[in-house]
Amino acid sequence: MSKFAALTSSLMLATTAFAQQDSQKSLDYSLDTGNVEITPAGETSTIQKDEIEDDEPFLPIFGKEAREKGYELPKSYGINVNYMNIHQNIDVKSISFDSLMFSQKIFGKLIQLPIPSDAFKIDVHSTRQRSHTETLRLDAWVFPFMNIYGVVGHTKGRSISKIDVGSNIPAVDKIIKKIGDMDGIDFVLNFKGTTYGLGTTFAGGVGNWFGLLDLNYTRTKLNIIDGNIKAFTLAPRVGYRFTVPAMDMIKLPQSKFSLWVGTMYQNVDQNFHGKLSKLNFSPKLQTIMNFVNKGDGNFNVKQKMESPWNMLAGFRWEITPSFNIVTEAGFIKRNSFFAALEYRF
């Protein structure tokens, strides 16, 4: 069993236990008649409704007014443990190298000549990228219709491009051909780094129907490049919320279950550069790099996603007001899988 699966199982067991406690509390403490609350022992209490209303949480702003109008609001604050896995095709516009140097001893004298950045001719056929990210998310409902959140986590992945390597300089091209067939070789980028960002979600609904609009901005600092990868995401969703009857066999109280469909747009800064010494090449390409790179060579990649849009479908199971499970899948142009465990308070 993976660590994530073990964590999920442990939290599910804990969730069931808390659900049983919440169910018992709802039977013991929620009975209210007029301005008098009935305590578990059956004794009357002089707690007035206006005193109870004074216990309204600070957030969300206007939450008290929304509840008075009959809206059911989630608890104000949340902590999420999230996992995201993405597979997508990348359209690589160009791969180039610079700061390369030809270095050779001739008659005992070291000769060094800079190699022009356009000396190598690299044609890219296809690129497939895969990545997974684990994040911790903290959020708060500022208004009944607006949630803000921050995320921090770890990203790891790889992209594989099929490339042909040659040269615009005839003499260099002959050297490359002598090394071996340089057509259809793999140009692999293995990467990992830290992801962090901010976002906001706008929500609204009529009856059991609801709509969501999520916007977020993240930065990822990867180990193989200079600078950060910046990404902007926009995701509208529309769905329906069901009431799930209590499950007496496993002692779970009545809960809520939401289904939705939507779409996601991602605008990712895909132009990046870094040191060639940080990359691991295929054996044939590594032979060339050993010959021309003396430690100062750089790579430059210009690329974009084949499609910034994809479709979404997902669900949320609100097992109790405090514990939720969320799962969402992306498909068509970009395949993704998202899962989250949420605790609200």
Short mmCIF file of N, CA and C in Angstrom, two decimals, residues 83-87 129-135 153-159 189-195 220-224:
data_model
loop_
_atom_site.label_atom_id
_atom_site.label_comp_id
_atom_site.label_asym_id
_atom_site.label_seq_id
_atom_site.Cartn_x
_atom_site.Cartn_y
_atom_site.Cartn_z
N TYR A 83 -3.55 16.02 -3.93
CA TYR A 83 -2.66 15.31 -4.87
C TYR A 83 -3.17 15.55 -6.28
N MET A 84 -2.25 15.95 -7.19
CA MET A 84 -2.61 16.20 -8.59
C MET A 84 -1.62 15.48 -9.50
N ASN A 85 -2.15 14.75 -10.49
CA ASN A 85 -1.33 14.05 -11.47
C ASN A 85 -1.79 14.51 -12.86
N ILE A 86 -0.84 14.94 -13.71
CA ILE A 86 -1.18 15.48 -15.04
C ILE A 86 -0.34 14.80 -16.11
N HIS A 87 -1.00 14.38 -17.21
CA HIS A 87 -0.33 13.91 -18.42
C HIS A 87 -0.78 14.83 -19.55
N GLN A 129 4.63 15.18 -21.50
CA GLN A 129 5.03 15.59 -20.15
C GLN A 129 4.12 14.95 -19.11
N ARG A 130 4.74 14.52 -18.02
CA ARG A 130 3.99 13.95 -16.90
C ARG A 130 4.51 14.55 -15.61
N SER A 131 3.61 14.94 -14.72
CA SER A 131 4.03 15.52 -13.44
C SER A 131 3.02 15.18 -12.36
N HIS A 132 3.47 15.17 -11.12
CA HIS A 132 2.54 15.04 -10.00
C HIS A 132 2.97 16.00 -8.90
N THR A 133 1.97 16.53 -8.22
CA THR A 133 2.18 17.57 -7.21
C THR A 133 1.39 17.24 -5.96
N GLU A 134 2.04 17.31 -4.82
CA GLU A 134 1.36 17.19 -3.53
C GLU A 134 1.41 18.55 -2.84
N THR A 135 0.27 19.04 -2.39
CA THR A 135 0.20 20.36 -1.78
C THR A 135 -0.60 20.34 -0.49
N GLY A 153 3.64 23.24 -1.83
CA GLY A 153 3.82 21.81 -2.02
C GLY A 153 5.05 21.47 -2.84
N HIS A 154 5.07 20.23 -3.31
CA HIS A 154 6.23 19.69 -4.03
C HIS A 154 5.77 19.14 -5.37
N THR A 155 6.52 19.46 -6.42
CA THR A 155 6.23 19.00 -7.78
C THR A 155 7.38 18.15 -8.30
N LYS A 156 7.04 17.08 -9.01
CA LYS A 156 8.05 16.22 -9.61
C LYS A 156 7.51 15.69 -10.93
N GLY A 157 8.40 15.58 -11.94
CA GLY A 157 7.93 15.07 -13.22
C GLY A 157 9.04 14.93 -14.24
N ARG A 158 8.61 14.64 -15.46
CA ARG A 158 9.59 14.52 -16.55
C ARG A 158 8.89 14.80 -17.87
N SER A 159 9.67 15.30 -18.83
CA SER A 159 9.19 15.45 -20.20
C SER A 159 10.18 14.75 -21.12
N LEU A 189 13.95 15.69 -19.81
CA LEU A 189 14.08 16.64 -18.71
C LEU A 189 13.40 16.03 -17.48
N ASN A 190 14.18 15.67 -16.48
CA ASN A 190 13.65 15.25 -15.18
C ASN A 190 13.69 16.44 -14.25
N PHE A 191 12.59 16.75 -13.62
CA PHE A 191 12.54 17.97 -12.81
C PHE A 191 11.80 17.73 -11.50
N LYS A 192 12.11 18.55 -10.53
CA LYS A 192 11.39 18.58 -9.26
C LYS A 192 11.57 19.96 -8.65
N GLY A 193 10.68 20.33 -7.75
CA GLY A 193 10.80 21.63 -7.14
C GLY A 193 9.65 21.95 -6.21
N THR A 194 9.64 23.18 -5.73
CA THR A 194 8.65 23.65 -4.76
C THR A 194 7.62 24.53 -5.46
N THR A 195 6.35 24.27 -5.17
CA THR A 195 5.24 25.04 -5.74
C THR A 195 4.54 25.81 -4.63
N THR A 220 6.55 27.83 -9.47
CA THR A 220 7.27 26.60 -9.16
C THR A 220 8.75 26.81 -9.43
N LYS A 221 9.56 26.59 -8.43
CA LYS A 221 11.01 26.69 -8.55
C LYS A 221 11.55 25.30 -8.80
N LEU A 222 12.02 25.04 -10.03
CA LEU A 222 12.52 23.73 -10.41
C LEU A 222 14.03 23.65 -10.28
N ASN A 223 14.52 22.44 -10.07
CA ASN A 223 15.95 22.25 -9.82
C ASN A 223 16.80 22.38 -11.07
N ILE A 224 16.22 22.24 -12.27
CA ILE A 224 17.03 22.22 -13.48
C ILE A 224 17.03 23.54 -14.25
#
